[in-house]
Amino acid sequence: MSRPLVLVLGDQLTTTLASLRDLPDGAVVALCEVAAEGRYVPHHPQKIALILAAMRHFAETLRERGYRVHYSALDDPDNAQALMPEAHRLAALYACDEIRVVRPGEWRLWQAMREQEHAALPWRLLEDDRFYTTPEDFASWASGRKSLRLEYFYREQRRRSGLLMEGEQPAGGKWNYDHDNREPLPREPALPELPRHRHDDTTRTVIALVAEHFGDHFGSLEGFHWPVTRRQALVDLRHFITHLLPDFGRHQDAISDREPFLFHSRLAAALNLGLLAPREVCEAAEREYLEGRAPLNSVEGFIRQILGWREYVRGLYWTRMPDYKRGNALAAHQALPACYWSGDTELRCLKRAIEMTRDNAYAHHIQRLMVTGNFALLCDVSPEALCDWYLAVYADACEWVELPNTLGMVLHADGGLMGSKPYCASGKYIDRMSDHCRHCRYDPKRMTGEDACPLNSLYWRFLERHAEGLSANPRMKLIYGSLARMNEEKRQAIRHQADAFLANLDRAPAWAEDGDEQRRRHLAGYGEEVV
Ligand code: FAD
Ligand code: DLZ
């Protein structure tokens, strides 16, 4: 009989995980804290603390259920400090004859593990069945289609899952209620207190450990409030469903200068680590509609994010990697602005999104897409630099979901595979959807001059720069019509304004330059040249 070492990764904390089923006697389950995973991008300390605290609590749960568990703590003297070497060390220690692991959330690890499938100590890779779809399901949906738009995938998902379906028809007669979901916020939105989770000894120890080892990374540990056990994650789910879901839809696109979370669920981290299952979250939301406690526009909008977007980006990731990561359709090559690490900018919207990110390891979707994302798009930030930032700074960041959102949705660097047009916006958009401009030194109505919002001139510069590739796009016809009607004098003034802003923009040094070995291996994993 075989004696497997079952490696459970930091984002696989689910008791029904495929690799934990039907284990032979003598199997050893290993969870490994390793420095390499904390450093290959400079993860936010709250993200690292969340993962390590959740791993330690999960190991306890497994022990209580009778599994034989080996836990490699970060400060164990024998720890090899990288996932695969540590798994090999433990396999030798327990005389295991294979290593089993569920498909990891990053192509770099999956590829490295696949290369070991026929090694003397073979790695057996199992499919991750915690999603509604497997990469294989996505590939067969995508096969032969000209367009891979979310909307069609989502309808198929609704039919397959039966969620919000009335026989063959979508509940309420429409698939999508986004039209009702664009309300700005009232001046004083009534938001309930967030659940605060008690920090037990395990969590406190981890927070101190992270402060010691990763305290130099961007981000504060102070406001750590993430759920680190399934029980705590269920408290957050219940809080969202009861207090926030009814208003989730109508304020989904709003941005506040003061409130970081608004009516968003903050459940992505718990979902991505495996503390919650997408099915239970979607079904809990559906129940609120069926029992008359939440309106359809909110429930449909929320379910679409999980059943639609989350599954869709994962399908894209696994069927398009590793080429996907090399996409740079708009030929953007600039470094990240330094303010992404410091928050030091006079653009109020950008400053607040970065400060909220620093304090909470969180920003909601519209801040990611339309504030930090839009600014980076307009400043020609390279996909690599921007993706590394997003992967580092959010508690929920995992490459399978981060990369398509950043490279595809924000930067349009996949050439329009994911979105039919770039989400570029001027100051007018921020003014309409937020209260930032009231607190900003710039005027969103002005295009040029000292007080003009930089987003305005950058926006038109972006459109001019990409006219050849974008002006024929039917969804951009209107805006290119406006550009064509602008006289040359005005266009030139806007160009000067934008160029002057960009010339003075402080750019951060690429952190690959520090020679960090993990980072070099990470790049090498994607076939990039390492110099
Ligand atoms: P809610 O607004 O409450 O949404 C509910 C759930 O739907 C989320 O918890 C999440 O699981 C899912 N969801 C919503 N939007 C998306 C989306 N576009 N793609 C996939 N799932 C979605 N999400 C991550 O989970 N990890 C990431 O690394 C990540 N990186 C992103 C990077 C960029 C540039 C952008 C624009 C979006 C990114 N997203 C990512 C998607 C989305 O912004 C986050 O899922 C969301 O903000 C998390 O907050 P929440 O749980 O309060 O979400
Ligand atoms: C993100 C992360 C961090 C910071 N640390 C660990 C760790 O010490 N051990 C571990 O198993 N996983 C960690 N992770 C999550 C992994 O990076 C993640 O499992 C892979 O990137 C694949 O998704």
Coordinates of C-alpha atoms and ligand atoms in Angstrom, one line a residue:
M1 CA 0.0 0.0 0.0
S2 CA 1.3 3.5 -0.8
R3 CA 2.3 6.0 1.8
P4 CA 1.6 9.4 0.4
L5 CA 2.7 12.8 1.7
V6 CA -0.3 15.0 1.1
L7 CA 0.8 18.6 0.7
V8 CA -1.9 21.1 1.5
L9 CA -1.2 24.6 0.3
G10 CA -2.1 27.8 2.1
D11 CA -5.1 28.4 -0.2
Q12 CA -6.4 24.8 0.1
L13 CA -7.9 24.9 3.6
T14 CA -11.0 22.9 3.0
T15 CA -11.7 19.6 4.8
T16 CA -13.3 18.1 1.8
L17 CA -10.3 18.8 -0.4
A18 CA -9.8 16.1 -3.1
S19 CA -6.3 15.1 -1.7
L20 CA -7.7 14.5 1.8
R21 CA -10.3 11.9 0.7
D22 CA -9.8 8.2 1.0
L23 CA -6.3 8.3 2.4
P24 CA -4.5 5.1 3.2
D25 CA -3.3 4.4 6.8
G26 CA 0.1 6.0 7.3
A27 CA -0.6 9.0 5.0
V28 CA 1.0 12.2 6.3
V29 CA -0.7 15.5 5.7
A30 CA 1.8 18.4 5.5
L31 CA 1.2 22.1 5.7
C32 CA 4.4 24.2 5.2
E33 CA 5.0 27.8 6.0
V34 CA 7.9 28.9 3.8
A35 CA 9.6 32.2 3.4
A36 CA 9.7 31.9 -0.4
E37 CA 5.9 32.1 -0.7
G38 CA 5.9 35.2 1.4
R39 CA 8.6 37.0 -0.6
Y40 CA 8.3 36.1 -4.3
V41 CA 6.2 39.3 -4.4
P42 CA 6.2 41.5 -1.3
H43 CA 2.9 40.4 0.1
H44 CA 1.0 42.7 2.4
P45 CA 1.7 41.6 6.0
Q46 CA -2.1 41.2 6.6
K47 CA -2.3 38.7 3.7
I48 CA 0.7 36.7 5.1
A49 CA -0.8 36.7 8.6
L50 CA -4.2 35.6 7.3
I51 CA -2.7 32.7 5.4
L52 CA -0.4 31.5 8.2
A53 CA -3.0 31.9 10.9
A54 CA -5.6 30.1 8.8
M55 CA -3.1 27.3 8.0
R56 CA -2.3 26.8 11.7
H57 CA -6.0 26.7 12.7
F58 CA -6.7 24.3 9.8
A59 CA -3.9 22.0 10.9
E60 CA -5.6 21.8 14.3
T61 CA -8.9 20.9 12.7
L62 CA -7.3 18.1 10.7
R63 CA -5.6 16.7 13.8
E64 CA -9.0 16.8 15.7
R65 CA -10.4 14.8 12.8
G66 CA -7.7 12.1 13.2
Y67 CA -5.3 13.0 10.4
R68 CA -1.6 12.6 10.9
V69 CA -0.3 16.1 10.3
H70 CA 3.1 17.6 10.0
Y71 CA 3.2 21.3 10.3
S72 CA 6.4 23.1 9.2
A73 CA 6.4 26.5 11.0
L74 CA 8.3 29.4 9.4
D75 CA 10.9 29.5 12.2
D76 CA 11.5 25.7 12.3
P77 CA 15.3 25.4 12.0
D78 CA 15.1 22.5 9.5
N79 CA 12.6 24.2 7.2
A80 CA 13.8 24.3 3.6
Q81 CA 11.8 27.6 3.2
A82 CA 10.4 26.8 -0.3
L83 CA 7.4 24.6 -1.0
M84 CA 8.8 21.8 -3.2
P85 CA 12.1 21.3 -1.3
E86 CA 10.2 21.2 2.0
A87 CA 7.8 18.6 0.6
H88 CA 10.7 16.5 -0.5
R89 CA 12.4 16.8 2.8
L90 CA 9.2 15.7 4.6
A91 CA 8.6 12.8 2.2
A92 CA 12.1 11.5 3.0
L93 CA 11.5 12.1 6.7
Y94 CA 8.3 10.0 6.8
A95 CA 9.5 7.5 4.1
C96 CA 6.7 8.4 1.8
D97 CA 6.6 7.0 -1.7
E98 CA 4.6 9.8 -3.5
I99 CA 3.5 13.3 -2.9
R100 CA -0.1 14.2 -3.6
V101 CA -1.3 17.7 -4.1
V102 CA -4.4 19.4 -5.5
R103 CA -3.8 21.7 -8.5
P104 CA -2.2 24.9 -7.0
G105 CA -3.5 28.4 -7.7
E106 CA -0.5 29.4 -9.7
W107 CA 0.8 28.2 -13.0
R108 CA 4.5 28.5 -11.8
L109 CA 3.9 25.8 -9.1
W110 CA 1.7 23.7 -11.2
Q111 CA 4.3 23.5 -13.9
A112 CA 7.1 22.7 -11.5
M113 CA 5.0 20.0 -9.9
R114 CA 4.0 18.5 -13.2
E115 CA 7.6 18.1 -14.2
Q116 CA 7.9 15.8 -11.2
E117 CA 5.0 13.5 -12.1
H118 CA 7.4 10.8 -13.3
A119 CA 10.3 11.4 -11.0
A120 CA 11.7 8.8 -8.6
L121 CA 9.4 10.3 -6.0
P122 CA 6.4 11.0 -8.1
W123 CA 4.1 14.0 -7.6
R124 CA 0.4 13.1 -8.1
L125 CA -1.7 16.1 -9.1
L126 CA -5.4 16.0 -8.4
E127 CA -8.1 18.3 -9.8
D128 CA -9.4 21.0 -7.6
D129 CA -13.1 20.4 -7.4
R130 CA -14.0 23.3 -5.1
F131 CA -15.3 25.3 -8.1
Y132 CA -18.4 25.1 -10.2
T133 CA -16.2 24.4 -13.3
T134 CA -12.9 22.7 -14.0
P135 CA -10.4 24.1 -16.5
E136 CA -11.6 21.2 -18.7
D137 CA -15.2 22.3 -18.5
F138 CA -14.1 25.8 -19.5
A139 CA -12.0 24.6 -22.4
S140 CA -15.0 22.7 -23.8
W141 CA -17.2 25.7 -23.4
A142 CA -14.6 27.9 -25.1
S143 CA -13.8 25.5 -27.9
G144 CA -14.9 26.8 -31.3
R145 CA -16.2 30.1 -30.0
K146 CA -15.2 33.3 -31.6
S147 CA -15.9 35.3 -28.5
L148 CA -15.3 34.3 -25.0
R149 CA -17.5 37.0 -23.4
L150 CA -18.5 36.6 -19.8
E151 CA -22.2 37.1 -20.5
Y152 CA -22.5 33.8 -22.5
F153 CA -20.4 31.8 -20.1
Y154 CA -22.5 33.1 -17.2
R155 CA -25.8 32.1 -18.8
E156 CA -24.5 28.6 -19.3
Q157 CA -23.4 28.6 -15.6
R158 CA -26.9 29.6 -14.5
R159 CA -28.4 26.8 -16.5
R160 CA -25.9 24.3 -15.3
S161 CA -26.2 25.2 -11.6
G162 CA -29.9 26.0 -11.6
L163 CA -29.2 29.1 -9.6
L164 CA -31.9 31.8 -10.0
M165 CA -33.7 29.8 -12.6
E166 CA -37.4 29.4 -13.1
G167 CA -37.5 26.3 -15.3
E168 CA -35.6 27.2 -18.4
Q169 CA -35.9 30.9 -17.8
P170 CA -33.9 33.3 -15.6
A171 CA -35.7 34.5 -12.5
G172 CA -37.6 37.7 -13.2
G173 CA -37.2 37.2 -16.9
K174 CA -33.7 38.8 -17.3
W175 CA -30.2 37.4 -17.0
N176 CA -28.7 40.6 -15.8
Y177 CA -29.9 43.5 -13.7
D178 CA -26.9 45.7 -13.9
H179 CA -29.0 48.5 -15.3
D180 CA -30.4 49.0 -11.7
N181 CA -27.0 48.8 -10.1
R182 CA -25.3 52.1 -10.8
E183 CA -26.6 54.4 -8.0
P184 CA -24.1 56.6 -6.3
L185 CA -24.1 56.7 -2.5
P186 CA -26.2 58.7 -0.2
R187 CA -24.2 61.3 1.7
E188 CA -24.2 59.3 4.9
P189 CA -24.6 55.7 4.0
A190 CA -26.0 53.6 6.9
L191 CA -23.4 50.9 7.3
P192 CA -23.5 48.3 10.1
E193 CA -20.5 47.6 12.3
L194 CA -18.3 44.9 10.9
P195 CA -17.8 41.6 12.8
R196 CA -14.5 41.7 14.8
H197 CA -13.0 38.3 15.3
R198 CA -11.2 37.6 18.5
H199 CA -7.5 36.9 18.1
D200 CA -6.6 33.7 20.0
D201 CA -3.0 32.7 20.9
T202 CA -2.4 31.2 17.5
T203 CA -3.4 34.3 15.6
R204 CA -1.5 36.6 18.0
T205 CA 1.6 34.5 17.6
V206 CA 1.4 34.6 13.8
I207 CA 0.8 38.4 13.8
A208 CA 4.0 38.8 15.8
L209 CA 5.9 36.4 13.6
V210 CA 4.8 38.2 10.4
A211 CA 5.8 41.6 12.0
E212 CA 9.2 40.2 12.6
H213 CA 9.8 38.5 9.3
F214 CA 7.8 40.6 6.8
G215 CA 7.5 44.0 8.6
D216 CA 9.4 45.7 5.8
H217 CA 6.6 45.0 3.3
F218 CA 4.0 47.6 2.3
G219 CA 1.0 47.5 4.5
S220 CA -0.1 47.8 8.1
L221 CA -0.9 44.9 10.4
E222 CA -2.8 47.0 12.9
G223 CA -6.3 46.6 11.7
F224 CA -6.1 42.9 11.1
H225 CA -9.7 41.6 11.1
W226 CA -9.7 38.7 8.6
P227 CA -11.5 35.5 9.4
V228 CA -8.9 32.8 10.0
T229 CA -11.2 29.8 10.7
R230 CA -14.2 28.4 8.8
R231 CA -16.3 29.4 11.8
Q232 CA -15.2 33.0 11.6
A233 CA -15.7 33.0 7.8
L234 CA -19.3 31.8 8.4
V235 CA -19.9 34.7 10.7
D236 CA -18.7 37.1 8.0
L237 CA -21.0 35.4 5.4
R238 CA -24.0 35.7 7.7
H239 CA -23.2 39.3 8.4
F240 CA -23.1 40.1 4.7
I241 CA -26.2 38.1 3.8
T242 CA -28.2 39.7 6.6
H243 CA -27.0 43.3 6.6
L244 CA -25.4 44.2 3.2
L245 CA -26.7 42.0 0.4
P246 CA -30.0 43.9 0.0
D247 CA -28.1 47.0 -0.9
F248 CA -25.2 45.3 -2.6
G249 CA -26.6 45.8 -6.1
R250 CA -27.6 49.4 -6.3
H251 CA -24.3 50.7 -4.7
Q252 CA -22.0 48.2 -6.3
D253 CA -20.2 50.8 -8.4
A254 CA -20.0 53.5 -5.8
I255 CA -16.8 54.8 -4.2
S256 CA -16.5 56.6 -0.9
D257 CA -13.7 58.8 0.4
R258 CA -14.3 57.5 3.9
E259 CA -15.8 54.0 3.8
P260 CA -13.5 51.2 2.4
F261 CA -16.0 48.3 2.3
L262 CA -19.4 49.8 1.7
F263 CA -21.9 47.0 0.8
H264 CA -19.3 44.6 -0.5
S265 CA -19.0 41.2 1.1
R266 CA -15.2 41.1 1.9
L267 CA -15.6 37.3 1.3
A268 CA -13.1 36.9 -1.5
A269 CA -10.2 36.0 0.8
A270 CA -12.2 33.3 2.7
L271 CA -13.4 31.9 -0.6
N272 CA -9.9 31.8 -2.2
L273 CA -8.3 30.2 0.9
G274 CA -11.1 27.6 1.0
L275 CA -12.7 28.6 4.3
L276 CA -16.0 29.1 2.4
A277 CA -17.3 27.2 -0.7
P278 CA -18.6 29.2 -3.6
R279 CA -21.7 27.0 -3.7
E280 CA -22.7 27.7 -0.1
V281 CA -22.2 31.4 -0.6
C282 CA -24.3 31.5 -3.8
E283 CA -27.0 29.3 -2.3
A284 CA -27.2 31.5 0.8
A285 CA -27.6 34.6 -1.4
E286 CA -30.3 32.8 -3.6
R287 CA -32.2 31.9 -0.4
E288 CA -32.5 35.6 0.5
Y289 CA -34.2 36.3 -2.8
L290 CA -36.5 33.2 -2.7
E291 CA -37.6 34.1 0.8
G292 CA -38.2 37.7 0.0
R293 CA -35.4 39.3 2.1
A294 CA -33.3 40.7 -0.7
P295 CA -34.2 42.1 -4.1
L296 CA -33.3 40.3 -7.3
N297 CA -31.0 43.0 -8.7
S298 CA -28.7 42.6 -5.6
V299 CA -28.8 38.8 -5.5
E300 CA -28.3 38.3 -9.2
G301 CA -25.4 40.9 -9.2
F302 CA -23.7 39.1 -6.3
I303 CA -24.2 35.6 -7.7
R304 CA -22.9 36.8 -11.1
Q305 CA -19.6 37.8 -9.5
I306 CA -19.0 34.4 -8.1
L307 CA -20.8 32.0 -10.4
G308 CA -19.8 34.1 -13.4
W309 CA -16.7 36.2 -13.1
R310 CA -14.8 34.1 -10.6
E311 CA -15.2 30.9 -12.6
Y312 CA -14.7 32.7 -15.9
V313 CA -11.3 34.3 -15.0
R314 CA -10.1 31.0 -13.6
G315 CA -11.1 29.2 -16.8
L316 CA -9.2 31.8 -18.8
Y317 CA -6.2 31.6 -16.6
W318 CA -5.8 27.8 -16.8
T319 CA -6.6 27.5 -20.5
R320 CA -4.3 30.5 -21.6
M321 CA -1.3 30.2 -19.4
P322 CA 1.7 30.7 -19.7
D323 CA 1.3 32.9 -22.8
Y324 CA -1.4 34.9 -21.1
K325 CA 1.0 36.4 -18.7
R326 CA 3.2 37.7 -21.5
G327 CA 0.4 39.7 -23.1
N328 CA 1.1 43.4 -23.6
A329 CA -1.2 44.4 -26.5
L330 CA -1.1 48.1 -25.7
A331 CA 2.8 48.0 -25.5
A332 CA 2.9 49.6 -22.1
H333 CA 6.4 49.5 -20.6
Q334 CA 6.6 52.1 -17.8
A335 CA 7.4 51.3 -14.2
L336 CA 4.8 51.6 -11.4
P337 CA 4.3 55.1 -10.1
A338 CA 6.1 55.3 -6.7
C339 CA 2.9 56.5 -5.0
Y340 CA 1.5 53.0 -5.3
W341 CA 3.8 52.1 -2.4
S342 CA 3.8 55.4 -0.5
G343 CA 0.3 56.9 -1.1
D344 CA 2.1 60.2 -1.7
T345 CA 0.0 61.7 -4.5
E346 CA -2.3 64.8 -4.8
L347 CA -4.9 62.8 -6.7
R348 CA -7.4 62.3 -3.9
C349 CA -9.1 59.2 -5.4
L350 CA -5.7 57.4 -5.9
K351 CA -4.4 58.4 -2.5
R352 CA -7.4 57.1 -0.7
A353 CA -7.5 53.8 -2.6
I354 CA -3.8 53.3 -1.8
E355 CA -4.2 54.3 1.9
M356 CA -7.2 51.9 2.2
T357 CA -5.2 49.2 0.6
R358 CA -2.3 49.8 3.0
D359 CA -4.6 49.8 6.1
N360 CA -6.9 46.9 5.2
A361 CA -5.2 44.8 2.5
Y362 CA -8.5 45.5 0.7
A363 CA -10.0 47.8 -1.9
H364 CA -13.3 47.0 -3.5
H365 CA -13.7 46.1 -7.2
I366 CA -14.4 49.6 -8.5
Q367 CA -11.4 51.1 -6.7
R368 CA -9.2 48.3 -8.2
L369 CA -10.6 48.7 -11.7
M370 CA -11.4 52.4 -12.0
V371 CA -8.9 54.1 -9.6
T372 CA -5.6 52.3 -9.2
G373 CA -6.3 50.3 -12.4
N374 CA -7.4 53.2 -14.6
F375 CA -4.5 55.5 -13.4
A376 CA -2.0 52.7 -14.3
L377 CA -3.6 52.2 -17.7
L378 CA -3.4 55.9 -18.5
C379 CA 0.2 56.1 -17.3
D380 CA 1.3 53.1 -19.5
V381 CA 2.4 50.9 -16.6
S382 CA 3.7 47.6 -17.8
P383 CA 1.5 44.5 -17.1
E384 CA 4.3 42.8 -15.2
A385 CA 4.8 45.8 -12.8
L386 CA 1.0 46.2 -12.2
C387 CA 0.3 42.5 -11.8
D388 CA 3.0 42.1 -9.2
W389 CA 1.5 45.0 -7.2
Y390 CA -2.0 43.6 -7.2
L391 CA -0.8 40.1 -6.4
A392 CA 1.1 41.6 -3.4
V393 CA -1.3 44.0 -1.8
Y394 CA -4.7 42.3 -1.4
A395 CA -5.6 39.7 1.2
D396 CA -7.6 37.9 -1.5
A397 CA -4.9 38.0 -4.2
C398 CA -4.1 34.7 -6.0
E399 CA -2.7 34.7 -9.4
W400 CA -5.5 32.7 -11.1
V401 CA -7.9 35.5 -10.3
E402 CA -5.6 38.5 -10.1
L403 CA -3.9 38.1 -13.4
P404 CA -6.9 38.1 -15.8
N405 CA -8.5 41.0 -13.8
T406 CA -5.3 43.1 -14.0
L407 CA -3.8 42.1 -17.3
G408 CA -7.1 41.5 -19.2
M409 CA -9.7 43.7 -17.6
V410 CA -7.6 46.7 -16.4
L411 CA -4.8 46.9 -18.9
H412 CA -6.5 45.4 -22.0
A413 CA -3.1 43.7 -22.5
D414 CA -4.7 40.4 -23.7
G415 CA -5.9 42.3 -26.8
G416 CA -9.5 42.2 -25.9
L417 CA -10.0 38.6 -25.0
M418 CA -11.6 39.4 -21.7
G419 CA -13.2 42.8 -22.3
S420 CA -14.4 44.3 -25.5
K421 CA -12.8 47.7 -24.7
P422 CA -10.5 49.2 -22.1
Y423 CA -12.1 50.6 -18.9
C424 CA -10.4 54.0 -19.3
A425 CA -12.0 56.9 -17.6
S426 CA -11.5 60.6 -17.0
G427 CA -12.0 62.7 -13.8
K428 CA -15.7 63.0 -14.8
Y429 CA -16.3 59.4 -14.0
I430 CA -14.6 59.6 -10.6
D431 CA -16.7 62.7 -9.8
R432 CA -19.9 61.0 -10.8
M433 CA -19.3 57.8 -8.8
S434 CA -17.5 59.1 -5.7
D435 CA -17.2 62.0 -3.3
H436 CA -13.4 62.2 -3.7
C437 CA -13.3 65.2 -5.9
R438 CA -14.9 67.4 -3.1
H439 CA -11.7 66.7 -1.1
C440 CA -9.3 67.0 -4.0
R441 CA -7.0 69.9 -4.9
Y442 CA -7.8 69.2 -8.6
D443 CA -10.9 70.2 -10.5
P444 CA -12.5 67.3 -12.5
K445 CA -14.1 69.8 -14.8
R446 CA -10.9 71.3 -16.0
M447 CA -8.7 69.8 -18.8
T448 CA -5.7 72.1 -18.6
G449 CA -4.0 74.4 -16.2
E450 CA -2.6 74.1 -12.6
D451 CA -5.8 72.8 -11.1
A452 CA -7.0 70.5 -13.9
C453 CA -7.6 66.9 -12.8
P454 CA -4.6 65.0 -14.4
L455 CA -7.0 62.1 -15.3
N456 CA -8.6 64.3 -17.9
S457 CA -5.6 65.1 -20.1
L458 CA -4.2 61.5 -19.5
Y459 CA -7.5 60.1 -20.7
W460 CA -7.4 62.0 -24.0
R461 CA -3.7 61.3 -24.4
F462 CA -4.5 57.6 -24.0
L463 CA -7.2 57.7 -26.6
E464 CA -5.0 59.5 -29.1
R465 CA -2.1 57.1 -28.4
H466 CA -4.2 54.1 -29.1
A467 CA -6.5 55.5 -31.9
E468 CA -5.2 53.1 -34.5
G469 CA -6.1 50.0 -32.5
L470 CA -9.3 51.3 -30.7
S471 CA -11.1 53.9 -32.9
A472 CA -12.8 51.2 -35.0
N473 CA -14.2 49.5 -31.9
P474 CA -18.0 50.1 -32.1
R475 CA -18.1 50.7 -28.3
M476 CA -15.6 53.5 -28.6
K477 CA -17.0 55.2 -31.7
L478 CA -18.8 57.9 -29.7
I479 CA -15.7 59.0 -27.8
Y480 CA -13.4 58.9 -30.8
G481 CA -16.1 61.1 -32.5
S482 CA -15.6 63.7 -29.7
L483 CA -11.8 63.5 -30.1
A484 CA -12.2 64.0 -33.9
R485 CA -14.3 67.2 -33.2
M486 CA -11.6 68.7 -31.0
N487 CA -9.5 71.3 -32.7
E488 CA -5.8 70.8 -33.0
E489 CA -5.0 73.7 -30.7
K490 CA -7.0 72.1 -27.9
R491 CA -5.5 68.7 -28.6
Q492 CA -2.0 70.0 -28.4
A493 CA -2.7 71.8 -25.1
I494 CA -4.1 68.5 -23.6
R495 CA -1.1 66.6 -24.9
H496 CA 1.3 69.1 -23.3
Q497 CA -0.6 68.9 -20.0
A498 CA -0.5 65.1 -19.9
D499 CA 3.2 64.9 -21.0
A500 CA 4.2 67.4 -18.3
F501 CA 2.4 65.4 -15.7
L502 CA 4.0 62.1 -16.8
A503 CA 7.4 63.7 -17.0
N504 CA 7.2 64.7 -13.3
L505 CA 5.6 61.4 -12.2
D506 CA 7.9 59.6 -9.8
R507 CA 8.3 55.9 -10.8
A508 CA 9.1 53.1 -8.3
P509 CA 12.2 51.1 -9.0
A510 CA 11.3 47.6 -10.2
W511 CA 11.7 45.4 -7.2
A512 CA 13.1 42.6 -9.4
E513 CA 16.3 44.7 -9.5
D514 CA 17.2 43.8 -5.9
G515 CA 18.4 40.4 -7.1
D516 CA 16.0 38.5 -4.9
E517 CA 16.4 34.8 -5.8
Q518 CA 12.7 33.9 -5.5
R519 CA 11.7 36.6 -7.8
R520 CA 14.3 35.5 -10.3
R521 CA 13.0 32.0 -10.2
H522 CA 9.4 33.3 -10.5
L523 CA 10.4 35.0 -13.8
A524 CA 12.4 32.1 -15.0
G525 CA 9.2 29.9 -14.5
Y526 CA 7.5 31.9 -17.2
G527 CA 10.4 31.6 -19.6
E528 CA 11.5 35.2 -19.1
E529 CA 15.1 35.9 -19.5
V530 CA 16.8 36.3 -16.2
V531 CA 19.8 38.6 -16.3
Ligands
FAD1 P1 -17.7 41.6 -3.6 O1 -17.8 42.9 -4.3 O2 -18.5 41.4 -2.4 O3 -18.0 40.4 -4.7 C1 -18.4 39.1 -4.3 C2 -17.4 38.0 -4.7 O4 -17.4 37.9 -6.1 C3 -16.0 38.3 -4.3 O5 -15.7 37.9 -3.0 C4 -15.2 37.5 -5.4 O6 -15.1 36.1 -4.9 C5 -16.1 37.5 -6.6 N1 -15.7 38.5 -7.6 C6 -16.1 39.8 -7.7 N2 -15.6 40.3 -8.8 C7 -14.8 39.4 -9.3 C8 -13.9 39.4 -10.5 N3 -13.8 40.5 -11.3 N4 -13.2 38.3 -10.7 C9 -13.3 37.2 -9.9 N5 -14.1 37.2 -8.8 C10 -14.8 38.3 -8.5 N6 -10.4 39.0 -6.8 C11 -9.8 38.1 -6.0 O7 -10.5 37.3 -5.4 N7 -8.5 38.0 -6.0 C12 -7.7 38.8 -6.7 O8 -6.4 38.7 -6.6 C13 -8.3 39.9 -7.4 N8 -7.5 40.8 -8.1 C14 -8.1 41.8 -8.8 C15 -7.4 42.7 -9.5 C16 -7.9 43.7 -10.2 C17 -7.1 44.7 -10.9 C18 -9.3 43.8 -10.3 C19 -10.0 44.9 -11.1 C20 -10.1 42.9 -9.6 C21 -9.6 41.9 -8.9 N9 -10.3 40.9 -8.2 C22 -9.7 39.9 -7.4 C23 -11.8 40.9 -8.3 C24 -12.6 41.7 -7.2 O9 -12.1 43.1 -7.3 C25 -12.4 41.2 -5.8 O10 -12.8 39.8 -5.9 C26 -13.3 41.9 -4.8 O11 -13.0 43.3 -4.8 C27 -13.1 41.3 -3.5 O12 -13.9 42.0 -2.5 P2 -15.3 41.4 -2.0 O13 -15.0 40.0 -1.5 O14 -15.8 42.4 -1.1 O15 -16.1 41.3 -3.3
DLZ2 C1 0.6 33.4 -0.3 C2 1.2 32.4 0.5 C3 2.1 32.7 1.6 C4 2.4 34.1 1.8 N1 2.7 31.8 2.3 C5 2.4 30.5 2.1 C6 3.1 29.5 2.9 O1 3.9 29.7 3.7 N2 2.7 28.2 2.6 C7 1.8 27.8 1.7 O2 1.5 26.7 1.5 N3 1.2 28.8 0.9 C8 1.5 30.1 1.1 N4 0.9 31.0 0.4 C9 0.0 30.6 -0.7 C10 0.7 30.1 -1.9 O3 1.5 31.1 -2.5 C11 -0.3 29.6 -2.9 O4 -0.8 28.3 -2.4 C12 0.3 29.4 -4.3 O5 0.6 30.6 -4.7 C13 -0.7 28.7 -5.2 O6 -1.9 29.4 -5.2

